PDB file of C-alpha atoms and ligand atoms in Angstrom:
ATOM      1  CA  MET A   1       0.000   0.000   0.000  1.00 87.00           C
ATOM      2  CA  SER A   2       1.312   3.442  -0.908  1.00 92.00           C
ATOM      3  CA  LYS A   3       2.130   6.040   1.775  1.00 96.00           C
ATOM      4  CA  VAL A   4       1.451   9.458   0.262  1.00 97.00           C
ATOM      5  CA  LEU A   5       0.684   9.116  -3.430  1.00 98.00           C
ATOM      6  CA  SER A   6      -2.581   7.623  -4.635  1.00 98.00           C
ATOM      7  CA  PRO A   7      -2.485   4.802  -7.211  1.00 97.00           C
ATOM      8  CA  VAL A   8      -3.744   7.339  -9.769  1.00 98.00           C
ATOM      9  CA  GLU A   9      -0.840   9.694  -8.983  1.00 98.00           C
ATOM     10  CA  ILE A  10       1.679   6.851  -9.194  1.00 98.00           C
ATOM     11  CA  GLU A  11       0.243   5.894 -12.577  1.00 98.00           C
ATOM     12  CA  ARG A  12       0.365   9.539 -13.683  1.00 98.00           C
ATOM     13  CA  PHE A  13       4.052   9.760 -12.736  1.00 98.00           C
ATOM     14  CA  ARG A  14       4.732   6.615 -14.770  1.00 98.00           C
ATOM     15  CA  SER A  15       2.907   7.962 -17.837  1.00 98.00           C
ATOM     16  CA  GLU A  16       3.714  11.712 -17.667  1.00 98.00           C
ATOM     17  CA  GLY A  17       7.089  11.686 -15.868  1.00 98.00           C
ATOM     18  CA  TYR A  18       6.163  14.234 -13.198  1.00 98.00           C
ATOM     19  CA  LEU A  19       3.758  15.098 -10.390  1.00 98.00           C
ATOM     20  CA  SER A  20       3.017  18.562  -9.042  1.00 98.00           C
ATOM     21  CA  PRO A  21       2.178  20.184  -6.694  1.00 98.00           C
ATOM     22  CA  ILE A  22       2.613  18.106  -3.524  1.00 98.00           C
ATOM     23  CA  GLN A  23       2.652  19.878  -0.179  1.00 98.00           C
ATOM     24  CA  VAL A  24       5.520  18.641   2.011  1.00 98.00           C
ATOM     25  CA  MET A  25       5.608  21.318   4.733  1.00 98.00           C
ATOM     26  CA  SER A  26       3.807  24.490   5.736  1.00 98.00           C
ATOM     27  CA  GLU A  27       4.615  27.815   4.138  1.00 98.00           C
ATOM     28  CA  THR A  28       5.980  28.954   7.519  1.00 98.00           C
ATOM     29  CA  GLU A  29       8.398  26.015   7.613  1.00 98.00           C
ATOM     30  CA  ALA A  30       9.572  26.765   4.071  1.00 98.00           C
ATOM     31  CA  ASP A  31      10.051  30.446   4.999  1.00 98.00           C
ATOM     32  CA  ALA A  32      12.153  29.340   7.978  1.00 98.00           C
ATOM     33  CA  ILE A  33      14.472  27.334   5.689  1.00 98.00           C
ATOM     34  CA  ARG A  34      14.774  30.316   3.355  1.00 98.00           C
ATOM     35  CA  GLY A  35      15.577  32.412   6.462  1.00 98.00           C
ATOM     36  CA  ARG A  36      18.429  30.021   7.419  1.00 98.00           C
ATOM     37  CA  LEU A  37      19.885  30.246   3.927  1.00 98.00           C
ATOM     38  CA  GLN A  38      19.693  34.022   3.906  1.00 98.00           C
ATOM     39  CA  GLU A  39      21.171  34.309   7.426  1.00 97.00           C
ATOM     40  CA  PHE A  40      24.177  32.371   6.132  1.00 97.00           C
ATOM     41  CA  GLU A  41      24.386  34.579   3.038  1.00 97.00           C
ATOM     42  CA  SER A  42      24.250  37.742   5.163  1.00 97.00           C
ATOM     43  CA  ARG A  43      27.090  36.392   7.307  1.00 96.00           C
ATOM     44  CA  THR A  44      29.273  35.659   4.278  1.00 95.00           C
ATOM     45  CA  GLY A  45      28.144  38.776   2.415  1.00 96.00           C
ATOM     46  CA  VAL A  46      27.466  36.955  -0.892  1.00 94.00           C
ATOM     47  CA  PRO A  47      24.775  34.711  -2.365  1.00 94.00           C
ATOM     48  CA  LEU A  48      25.411  30.988  -1.851  1.00 95.00           C
ATOM     49  CA  ARG A  49      27.797  30.022  -4.632  1.00 90.00           C
ATOM     50  CA  GLY A  50      30.115  27.463  -6.188  1.00 89.00           C
ATOM     51  CA  ASP A  51      30.346  24.064  -4.528  1.00 91.00           C
ATOM     52  CA  LEU A  52      28.203  25.255  -1.619  1.00 95.00           C
ATOM     53  CA  ARG A  53      25.139  24.994  -3.867  1.00 95.00           C
ATOM     54  CA  HIS A  54      25.727  21.270  -4.321  1.00 95.00           C
ATOM     55  CA  LYS A  55      25.289  18.519  -1.734  1.00 97.00           C
ATOM     56  CA  SER A  56      24.592  21.323   0.739  1.00 98.00           C
ATOM     57  CA  HIS A  57      22.821  18.746   2.938  1.00 98.00           C
ATOM     58  CA  LEU A  58      26.297  17.624   4.050  1.00 98.00           C
ATOM     59  CA  LEU A  59      27.048  21.094   5.446  1.00 98.00           C
ATOM     60  CA  PHE A  60      23.824  22.423   6.935  1.00 98.00           C
ATOM     61  CA  PRO A  61      21.788  20.355   9.449  1.00 98.00           C
ATOM     62  CA  TRP A  62      18.559  22.089   8.328  1.00 98.00           C
ATOM     63  CA  LEU A  63      19.111  20.691   4.816  1.00 98.00           C
ATOM     64  CA  ALA A  64      20.122  17.287   6.222  1.00 98.00           C
ATOM     65  CA  ASP A  65      16.626  17.331   7.781  1.00 98.00           C
ATOM     66  CA  LEU A  66      15.029  18.434   4.503  1.00 98.00           C
ATOM     67  CA  VAL A  67      16.456  15.554   2.447  1.00 98.00           C
ATOM     68  CA  ARG A  68      15.003  13.221   5.128  1.00 98.00           C
ATOM     69  CA  ASN A  69      11.594  14.976   5.256  1.00 98.00           C
ATOM     70  CA  THR A  70       9.101  12.154   5.864  1.00 98.00           C
ATOM     71  CA  LYS A  71       6.525  13.377   3.380  1.00 98.00           C
ATOM     72  CA  ILE A  72       9.099  13.741   0.589  1.00 98.00           C
ATOM     73  CA  VAL A  73      10.719  10.371   1.253  1.00 98.00           C
ATOM     74  CA  ASP A  74       7.295   8.679   1.582  1.00 98.00           C
ATOM     75  CA  ALA A  75       6.361   9.945  -1.878  1.00 98.00           C
ATOM     76  CA  VAL A  76       9.668   8.740  -3.319  1.00 98.00           C
ATOM     77  CA  GLU A  77       9.168   5.371  -1.611  1.00 98.00           C
ATOM     78  CA  ASP A  78       5.768   5.103  -3.321  1.00 98.00           C
ATOM     79  CA  LEU A  79       7.601   5.376  -6.641  1.00 98.00           C
ATOM     80  CA  TYR A  80      10.892   3.532  -6.047  1.00 98.00           C
ATOM     81  CA  GLY A  81      10.497   1.279  -3.019  1.00 98.00           C
ATOM     82  CA  PRO A  82      11.660   1.284   0.604  1.00 98.00           C
ATOM     83  CA  ASP A  83      15.480   1.423   0.275  1.00 98.00           C
ATOM     84  CA  LEU A  84      16.458   4.914  -0.811  1.00 98.00           C
ATOM     85  CA  LEU A  85      19.532   7.078  -1.145  1.00 98.00           C
ATOM     86  CA  CYS A  86      19.738  10.810  -1.598  1.00 98.00           C
ATOM     87  CA  TRP A  87      22.333  10.879  -4.357  1.00 98.00           C
ATOM     88  CA  THR A  88      22.761  14.641  -4.423  1.00 98.00           C
ATOM     89  CA  SER A  89      21.068  17.981  -3.869  1.00 98.00           C
ATOM     90  CA  THR A  90      21.387  21.341  -5.605  1.00 96.00           C
ATOM     91  CA  PHE A  91      20.099  24.827  -4.911  1.00 97.00           C
ATOM     92  CA  PHE A  92      18.504  26.429  -7.988  1.00 96.00           C
ATOM     93  CA  ILE A  93      18.438  30.084  -7.020  1.00 96.00           C
ATOM     94  CA  LYS A  94      17.366  32.720  -9.513  1.00 96.00           C
ATOM     95  CA  GLU A  95      18.073  36.174  -8.219  1.00 96.00           C
ATOM     96  CA  ALA A  96      15.524  38.960  -8.699  1.00 97.00           C
ATOM     97  CA  ARG A  97      15.586  40.637 -12.144  1.00 97.00           C
ATOM     98  CA  ASN A  98      18.334  38.260 -13.275  1.00 95.00           C
ATOM     99  CA  PRO A  99      18.846  36.529 -16.641  1.00 95.00           C
ATOM    100  CA  ALA A 100      19.725  33.105 -15.138  1.00 92.00           C
ATOM    101  CA  PHE A 101      17.781  30.347 -16.858  1.00 94.00           C
ATOM    102  CA  VAL A 102      17.821  26.577 -17.312  1.00 94.00           C
ATOM    103  CA  SER A 103      17.964  25.224 -20.872  1.00 94.00           C
ATOM    104  CA  TRP A 104      15.841  22.277 -22.027  1.00 95.00           C
ATOM    105  CA  HIS A 105      17.592  19.136 -20.835  1.00 95.00           C
ATOM    106  CA  GLN A 106      17.330  15.634 -19.408  1.00 96.00           C
ATOM    107  CA  ASP A 107      18.990  15.264 -15.996  1.00 94.00           C
ATOM    108  CA  SER A 108      20.369  11.838 -16.904  1.00 93.00           C
ATOM    109  CA  THR A 109      22.828  13.212 -19.493  1.00 91.00           C
ATOM    110  CA  TYR A 110      26.039  13.448 -17.420  1.00 89.00           C
ATOM    111  CA  TRP A 111      25.123  11.860 -14.104  1.00 94.00           C
ATOM    112  CA  GLY A 112      26.660   8.448 -14.871  1.00 95.00           C
ATOM    113  CA  LEU A 113      23.945   6.491 -13.050  1.00 97.00           C
ATOM    114  CA  SER A 114      23.316   2.914 -14.159  1.00 98.00           C
ATOM    115  CA  GLU A 115      19.530   3.120 -14.624  1.00 97.00           C
ATOM    116  CA  PRO A 116      16.985   5.872 -15.155  1.00 97.00           C
ATOM    117  CA  ASP A 117      15.121   5.109 -11.903  1.00 98.00           C
ATOM    118  CA  VAL A 118      16.021   8.484 -10.455  1.00 98.00           C
ATOM    119  CA  VAL A 119      13.606  11.128  -9.277  1.00 98.00           C
ATOM    120  CA  THR A 120      14.048  14.757  -8.286  1.00 98.00           C
ATOM    121  CA  ALA A 121      12.016  16.347  -5.531  1.00 98.00           C
ATOM    122  CA  TRP A 122      12.159  20.074  -6.352  1.00 98.00           C
ATOM    123  CA  VAL A 123      11.154  21.837  -3.141  1.00 98.00           C
ATOM    124  CA  ALA A 124       9.983  25.446  -3.386  1.00 98.00           C
ATOM    125  CA  LEU A 125      11.359  27.766  -0.689  1.00 98.00           C
ATOM    126  CA  THR A 126       9.709  30.781  -2.367  1.00 98.00           C
ATOM    127  CA  PRO A 127       6.753  30.929  -4.736  1.00 98.00           C
ATOM    128  CA  SER A 128       7.736  29.578  -8.142  1.00 98.00           C
ATOM    129  CA  ASN A 129       5.390  30.542 -10.956  1.00 98.00           C
ATOM    130  CA  ARG A 130       5.099  32.026 -14.416  1.00 97.00           C
ATOM    131  CA  SER A 131       6.188  35.463 -13.245  1.00 98.00           C
ATOM    132  CA  ASN A 132       9.508  34.359 -11.690  1.00 98.00           C
ATOM    133  CA  GLY A 133      10.849  31.524 -13.850  1.00 98.00           C
ATOM    134  CA  ALA A 134       9.058  28.374 -12.678  1.00 98.00           C
ATOM    135  CA  MET A 135      10.067  25.015 -14.101  1.00 98.00           C
ATOM    136  CA  LEU A 136       8.482  23.836 -17.353  1.00 98.00           C
ATOM    137  CA  VAL A 137       8.241  20.185 -18.366  1.00 98.00           C
ATOM    138  CA  ILE A 138       7.349  18.329 -21.548  1.00 97.00           C
ATOM    139  CA  PRO A 139       5.015  15.562 -20.348  1.00 98.00           C
ATOM    140  CA  GLY A 140       5.800  12.015 -21.455  1.00 97.00           C
ATOM    141  CA  THR A 141       9.331  12.745 -22.699  1.00 96.00           C
ATOM    142  CA  HIS A 142      10.815  10.545 -19.919  1.00 97.00           C
ATOM    143  CA  LYS A 143       9.798   7.583 -22.074  1.00 96.00           C
ATOM    144  CA  MET A 144      12.343   8.593 -24.693  1.00 94.00           C
ATOM    145  CA  ASP A 145      15.839   7.217 -24.452  1.00 92.00           C
ATOM    146  CA  GLN A 146      18.798   9.474 -23.692  1.00 93.00           C
ATOM    147  CA  ILE A 147      18.667  12.384 -26.171  1.00 92.00           C
ATOM    148  CA  PRO A 148      21.997  13.860 -27.381  1.00 91.00           C
ATOM    149  CA  HIS A 149      22.853  17.205 -25.737  1.00 91.00           C
ATOM    150  CA  ARG A 150      25.246  19.983 -26.750  1.00 90.00           C
ATOM    151  CA  ASP A 151      27.284  21.863 -24.126  1.00 90.00           C
ATOM    152  CA  THR A 152      26.967  25.641 -24.391  1.00 90.00           C
ATOM    153  CA  TYR A 153      28.527  26.782 -21.069  1.00 89.00           C
ATOM    154  CA  GLY A 154      26.109  29.704 -21.574  1.00 90.00           C
ATOM    155  CA  THR A 155      26.904  32.727 -19.407  1.00 89.00           C
ATOM    156  CA  HIS A 156      23.505  32.729 -17.755  1.00 92.00           C
ATOM    157  CA  ASN A 157      22.738  29.026 -17.864  1.00 92.00           C
ATOM    158  CA  LEU A 158      22.444  27.457 -14.393  1.00 90.00           C
ATOM    159  CA  LEU A 159      23.318  23.924 -15.566  1.00 89.00           C
ATOM    160  CA  THR A 160      26.819  22.503 -15.033  1.00 84.00           C
ATOM    161  CA  ARG A 161      27.763  22.539 -18.740  1.00 88.00           C
ATOM    162  CA  GLY A 162      24.915  24.746 -19.953  1.00 89.00           C
ATOM    163  CA  GLN A 163      23.800  21.599 -21.733  1.00 88.00           C
ATOM    164  CA  GLU A 164      20.734  21.611 -23.963  1.00 91.00           C
ATOM    165  CA  ILE A 165      18.977  18.921 -25.944  1.00 92.00           C
ATOM    166  CA  GLU A 166      19.835  18.725 -29.616  1.00 91.00           C
ATOM    167  CA  VAL A 167      16.229  18.454 -30.760  1.00 88.00           C
ATOM    168  CA  ASP A 168      13.633  21.183 -31.060  1.00 89.00           C
ATOM    169  CA  VAL A 169      11.150  21.503 -28.229  1.00 86.00           C
ATOM    170  CA  ASP A 170       7.609  22.500 -29.120  1.00 91.00           C
ATOM    171  CA  PRO A 171       6.794  25.202 -26.546  1.00 88.00           C
ATOM    172  CA  ALA A 172       3.090  24.427 -27.024  1.00 95.00           C
ATOM    173  CA  GLN A 173       3.692  21.066 -25.308  1.00 97.00           C
ATOM    174  CA  ALA A 174       5.291  22.632 -22.220  1.00 97.00           C
ATOM    175  CA  VAL A 175       3.516  22.595 -18.871  1.00 98.00           C
ATOM    176  CA  THR A 176       4.456  25.093 -16.145  1.00 98.00           C
ATOM    177  CA  LEU A 177       4.750  23.711 -12.604  1.00 98.00           C
ATOM    178  CA  PRO A 178       3.654  26.522 -10.280  1.00 98.00           C
ATOM    179  CA  LEU A 179       4.524  25.911  -6.627  1.00 98.00           C
ATOM    180  CA  ARG A 180       3.885  27.699  -3.355  1.00 98.00           C
ATOM    181  CA  PRO A 181       6.576  27.697  -0.665  1.00 98.00           C
ATOM    182  CA  GLY A 182       6.504  24.281   1.034  1.00 98.00           C
ATOM    183  CA  GLU A 183       5.286  22.429  -2.056  1.00 98.00           C
ATOM    184  CA  MET A 184       7.361  20.168  -4.290  1.00 98.00           C
ATOM    185  CA  SER A 185       7.229  18.752  -7.772  1.00 98.00           C
ATOM    186  CA  LEU A 186       8.630  15.327  -8.638  1.00 98.00           C
ATOM    187  CA  HIS A 187      10.262  14.723 -11.996  1.00 98.00           C
ATOM    188  CA  HIS A 188      11.843  11.703 -13.668  1.00 98.00           C
ATOM    189  CA  VAL A 189      15.521  11.840 -14.643  1.00 98.00           C
ATOM    190  CA  ARG A 190      14.711  11.545 -18.384  1.00 97.00           C
ATOM    191  CA  LEU A 191      11.933  14.141 -18.454  1.00 97.00           C
ATOM    192  CA  VAL A 192      12.755  17.097 -20.709  1.00 97.00           C
ATOM    193  CA  HIS A 193      12.506  20.274 -18.613  1.00 97.00           C
ATOM    194  CA  GLY A 194      13.895  23.784 -18.296  1.00 97.00           C
ATOM    195  CA  SER A 195      12.971  27.220 -16.985  1.00 97.00           C
ATOM    196  CA  PRO A 196      13.125  30.851 -18.086  1.00 97.00           C
ATOM    197  CA  ALA A 197      14.700  33.821 -16.288  1.00 97.00           C
ATOM    198  CA  ASN A 198      13.262  35.576 -13.245  1.00 97.00           C
ATOM    199  CA  PRO A 199      12.201  39.134 -14.093  1.00 98.00           C
ATOM    200  CA  SER A 200      10.393  39.600 -10.737  1.00 98.00           C
ATOM    201  CA  ASP A 201      11.498  41.678  -7.738  1.00 98.00           C
ATOM    202  CA  ASP A 202      12.238  38.720  -5.470  1.00 98.00           C
ATOM    203  CA  ARG A 203      14.465  35.660  -5.616  1.00 98.00           C
ATOM    204  CA  ARG A 204      13.087  32.320  -6.775  1.00 98.00           C
ATOM    205  CA  ILE A 205      14.597  29.541  -4.682  1.00 98.00           C
ATOM    206  CA  GLY A 206      14.238  25.809  -5.210  1.00 98.00           C
ATOM    207  CA  PHE A 207      16.158  22.984  -3.559  1.00 98.00           C
ATOM    208  CA  ALA A 208      16.393  19.974  -5.887  1.00 98.00           C
ATOM    209  CA  ILE A 209      16.923  16.640  -4.120  1.00 98.00           C
ATOM    210  CA  ARG A 210      17.869  13.637  -6.282  1.00 98.00           C
ATOM    211  CA  TYR A 211      16.804  10.224  -4.956  1.00 98.00           C
ATOM    212  CA  ILE A 212      17.713   6.742  -6.168  1.00 98.00           C
ATOM    213  CA  PRO A 213      16.871   3.213  -5.046  1.00 98.00           C
ATOM    214  CA  THR A 214      19.919   1.541  -3.465  1.00 98.00           C
ATOM    215  CA  ARG A 215      20.382  -0.901  -6.371  1.00 98.00           C
ATOM    216  CA  ILE A 216      21.515   1.917  -8.726  1.00 98.00           C
ATOM    217  CA  ARG A 217      25.263   2.168  -9.410  1.00 98.00           C
ATOM    218  CA  GLN A 218      27.584   4.993 -10.395  1.00 98.00           C
ATOM    219  CA  THR A 219      29.268   3.962 -13.663  1.00 97.00           C
ATOM    220  CA  ALA A 220      31.648   6.910 -14.060  1.00 95.00           C
ATOM    221  CA  GLY A 221      33.814   6.885 -10.925  1.00 93.00           C
ATOM    222  CA  GLU A 222      33.829   6.720  -7.139  1.00 95.00           C
ATOM    223  CA  ASP A 223      30.712   8.220  -5.565  1.00 97.00           C
ATOM    224  CA  SER A 224      28.879   8.580  -2.269  1.00 98.00           C
ATOM    225  CA  ALA A 225      25.280   9.027  -1.149  1.00 98.00           C
ATOM    226  CA  THR A 226      23.117   9.483   1.941  1.00 98.00           C
ATOM    227  CA  LEU A 227      20.837   6.659   3.064  1.00 98.00           C
ATOM    228  CA  VAL A 228      17.469   8.292   3.815  1.00 98.00           C
ATOM    229  CA  ARG A 229      15.202   5.251   4.120  1.00 98.00           C
ATOM    230  CA  GLY A 230      15.511   1.512   4.709  1.00 98.00           C
ATOM    231  CA  GLU A 231      18.665  -0.492   4.224  1.00 98.00           C
ATOM    232  CA  ASP A 232      21.505  -0.419   1.704  1.00 98.00           C
ATOM    233  CA  ARG A 233      22.220  -4.056   0.838  1.00 98.00           C
ATOM    234  CA  PHE A 234      24.178  -3.128  -2.306  1.00 98.00           C
ATOM    235  CA  HIS A 235      26.864  -0.747  -0.978  1.00 98.00           C
ATOM    236  CA  HIS A 236      27.436   0.792  -4.418  1.00 98.00           C
ATOM    237  CA  PHE A 237      27.958   4.231  -2.836  1.00 98.00           C
ATOM    238  CA  GLU A 238      30.198   5.290   0.047  1.00 98.00           C
ATOM    239  CA  PRO A 239      27.818   6.186   2.910  1.00 98.00           C
ATOM    240  CA  GLU A 240      27.669   9.862   3.879  1.00 98.00           C
ATOM    241  CA  PRO A 241      27.346  10.999   7.509  1.00 98.00           C
ATOM    242  CA  ARG A 242      24.747  13.453   8.809  1.00 98.00           C
ATOM    243  CA  PRO A 243      26.029  16.880   9.876  1.00 97.00           C
ATOM    244  CA  VAL A 244      25.003  17.970  13.377  1.00 93.00           C
ATOM    245  CA  GLN A 245      26.548  21.406  13.278  1.00 96.00           C
ATOM    246  CA  GLU A 246      26.646  24.011  10.505  1.00 96.00           C
ATOM    247  CA  LEU A 247      29.910  23.887   8.521  1.00 95.00           C
ATOM    248  CA  ALA A 248      31.810  21.722  11.012  1.00 97.00           C
ATOM    249  CA  PRO A 249      35.440  21.616   9.732  1.00 97.00           C
ATOM    250  CA  GLU A 250      35.460  17.837   9.159  1.00 97.00           C
ATOM    251  CA  PHE A 251      32.245  18.121   7.126  1.00 97.00           C
ATOM    252  CA  VAL A 252      33.587  21.054   5.118  1.00 97.00           C
ATOM    253  CA  ALA A 253      36.626  18.899   4.229  1.00 98.00           C
ATOM    254  CA  LEU A 254      34.444  15.891   3.394  1.00 98.00           C
ATOM    255  CA  HIS A 255      32.069  18.038   1.313  1.00 97.00           C
ATOM    256  CA  LYS A 256      35.024  19.464  -0.632  1.00 96.00           C
ATOM    257  CA  LYS A 257      36.348  15.981  -1.396  1.00 96.00           C
ATOM    258  CA  ILE A 258      32.902  14.729  -2.447  1.00 97.00           C
ATOM    259  CA  THR A 259      31.957  17.710  -4.620  1.00 95.00           C
ATOM    260  CA  GLU A 260      35.359  17.652  -6.348  1.00 93.00           C
ATOM    261  CA  ARG A 261      34.852  13.970  -7.092  1.00 94.00           C
ATOM    262  CA  ASN A 262      31.311  14.677  -8.353  1.00 93.00           C
ATOM    263  CA  ALA A 263      32.618  17.464 -10.582  1.00 91.00           C
ATOM    264  CA  GLU A 264      35.056  14.937 -12.111  1.00 91.00           C
ATOM    265  CA  ILE A 265      32.066  12.741 -12.977  1.00 92.00           C
ATOM    266  CA  LEU A 266      29.867  15.545 -14.311  1.00 89.00           C
ATOM    267  CA  TYR A 267      32.621  17.183 -16.379  1.00 85.00           C
ATOM    268  CA  ARG A 268      34.378  13.989 -17.495  1.00 90.00           C
ATOM    269  CA  GLY A 269      36.069  14.352 -20.838  1.00 84.00           C
ATOM    270  CA  THR A 270      36.113  18.178 -20.710  1.00 86.00           C
ATOM    271  CA  GLY A 271      39.108  19.061 -18.515  1.00 78.00           C
ATOM    272  CA  VAL A 272      36.872  21.213 -16.263  1.00 78.00           C
ATOM    273  CA  LYS A 273      37.787  20.550 -12.600  1.00 72.00           C
ATOM    274  CA  SER A 274      35.151  22.297 -10.500  1.00 74.00           C
ATOM    275  CA  TYR A 275      31.536  23.399 -10.767  1.00 73.00           C
ATOM    276  CA  ASN A 276      31.047  25.977 -13.472  1.00 63.00           C
ATOM    277  CA  GLU A 277      29.809  29.246 -11.998  1.00 64.00           C
ATOM    278  CA  PRO A 278      27.683  31.148 -14.495  1.00 61.00           C
ATOM    279  CA  ALA A 279      27.847  34.953 -14.404  1.00 56.00           C
ATOM    280  CA  ALA A 280      24.224  34.916 -13.287  1.00 55.00           C
ATOM    281  CA  ILE A 281      25.337  33.421  -9.937  1.00 56.00           C
ATOM    282  CA  ARG A 282      28.350  35.677  -9.504  1.00 44.00           C
ATOM    283  CA  GLY A 283      25.922  38.602  -9.867  1.00 39.00           C
TER     284      GLY A 283
HETATM  285  O1  AKG B   1      15.198  25.205 -11.020  1.00 50.07           O
HETATM  286  C1  AKG B   1      14.910  25.103 -12.201  1.00 50.07           C
HETATM  287  O2  AKG B   1      14.265  25.961 -12.780  1.00 50.07           O
HETATM  288  C2  AKG B   1      15.314  23.891 -12.980  1.00 50.07           C
HETATM  289  C3  AKG B   1      15.699  22.750 -12.089  1.00 50.07           C
HETATM  290  C4  AKG B   1      16.232  21.579 -12.813  1.00 50.07           C
HETATM  291  O3  AKG B   1      16.623  21.617 -13.960  1.00 50.07           O
HETATM  292  C5  AKG B   1      16.322  20.324 -12.079  1.00 50.07           C
HETATM  293  O4  AKG B   1      15.967  20.274 -10.892  1.00 50.07           O
HETATM  294  O5  AKG B   1      16.733  19.316 -12.673  1.00 50.07           O
END
């Protein structure tokens, strides 16, 4: 019996490749997480950047809690079973009146994972809608195989390589996924999706959490992951510990090692050594 998703929703995910919106916390709780992020940014004097946007759940206990949020993990369990890893997480922050965008892509392109049973929970920490660059998806495209992508390293593209699919997307097929703070969308790793810039007067903040069942392997190098539910009987990924204190030195060192290793996987064959930082993030 499923925990959060109805059989109809599970079937819809299988046929359309996404589900949205699903409430996973109150708006007040989402505001509190945004507050924690912005407190940190005020202390450092700059928007969260570089490696800190990736696998941030290994640095900040409030994000370690978020990747283990019962409602989120229950929904993922309804789709992929009881033994689950959080493979990675990434902040997608679009600053106010900023050209940052996300080109049409499939997540699976450079991740190196052995099977396409991978789902992203994209959790809204601000409203995300048509006026501030919400995510758009092309329903049903997750049933296609891997589509070739070209790397653009576009100045304002938020993706690692600025990768975009090498086939035309019919904008008439696109569906916008509006979310309120505290809601999430779920999308399949092969679903074609993207998002336009944020011309509004406030930031648009999403935290994308990538989950896999424990049987999945990394085919492109050494990798690690966080067990969030059940048991890992496969041990394909080095287990990651849970931070108890913000930016504890041993976790900062571990996070650096892990994100550098992940960058080697994501940028393999290009000579790039660390996460690309588009001008849109540098401000
Ligand atoms: O935040 C966005 O607009 C796009 C996010 C995305 O591409 C992803 O989560 O895979």
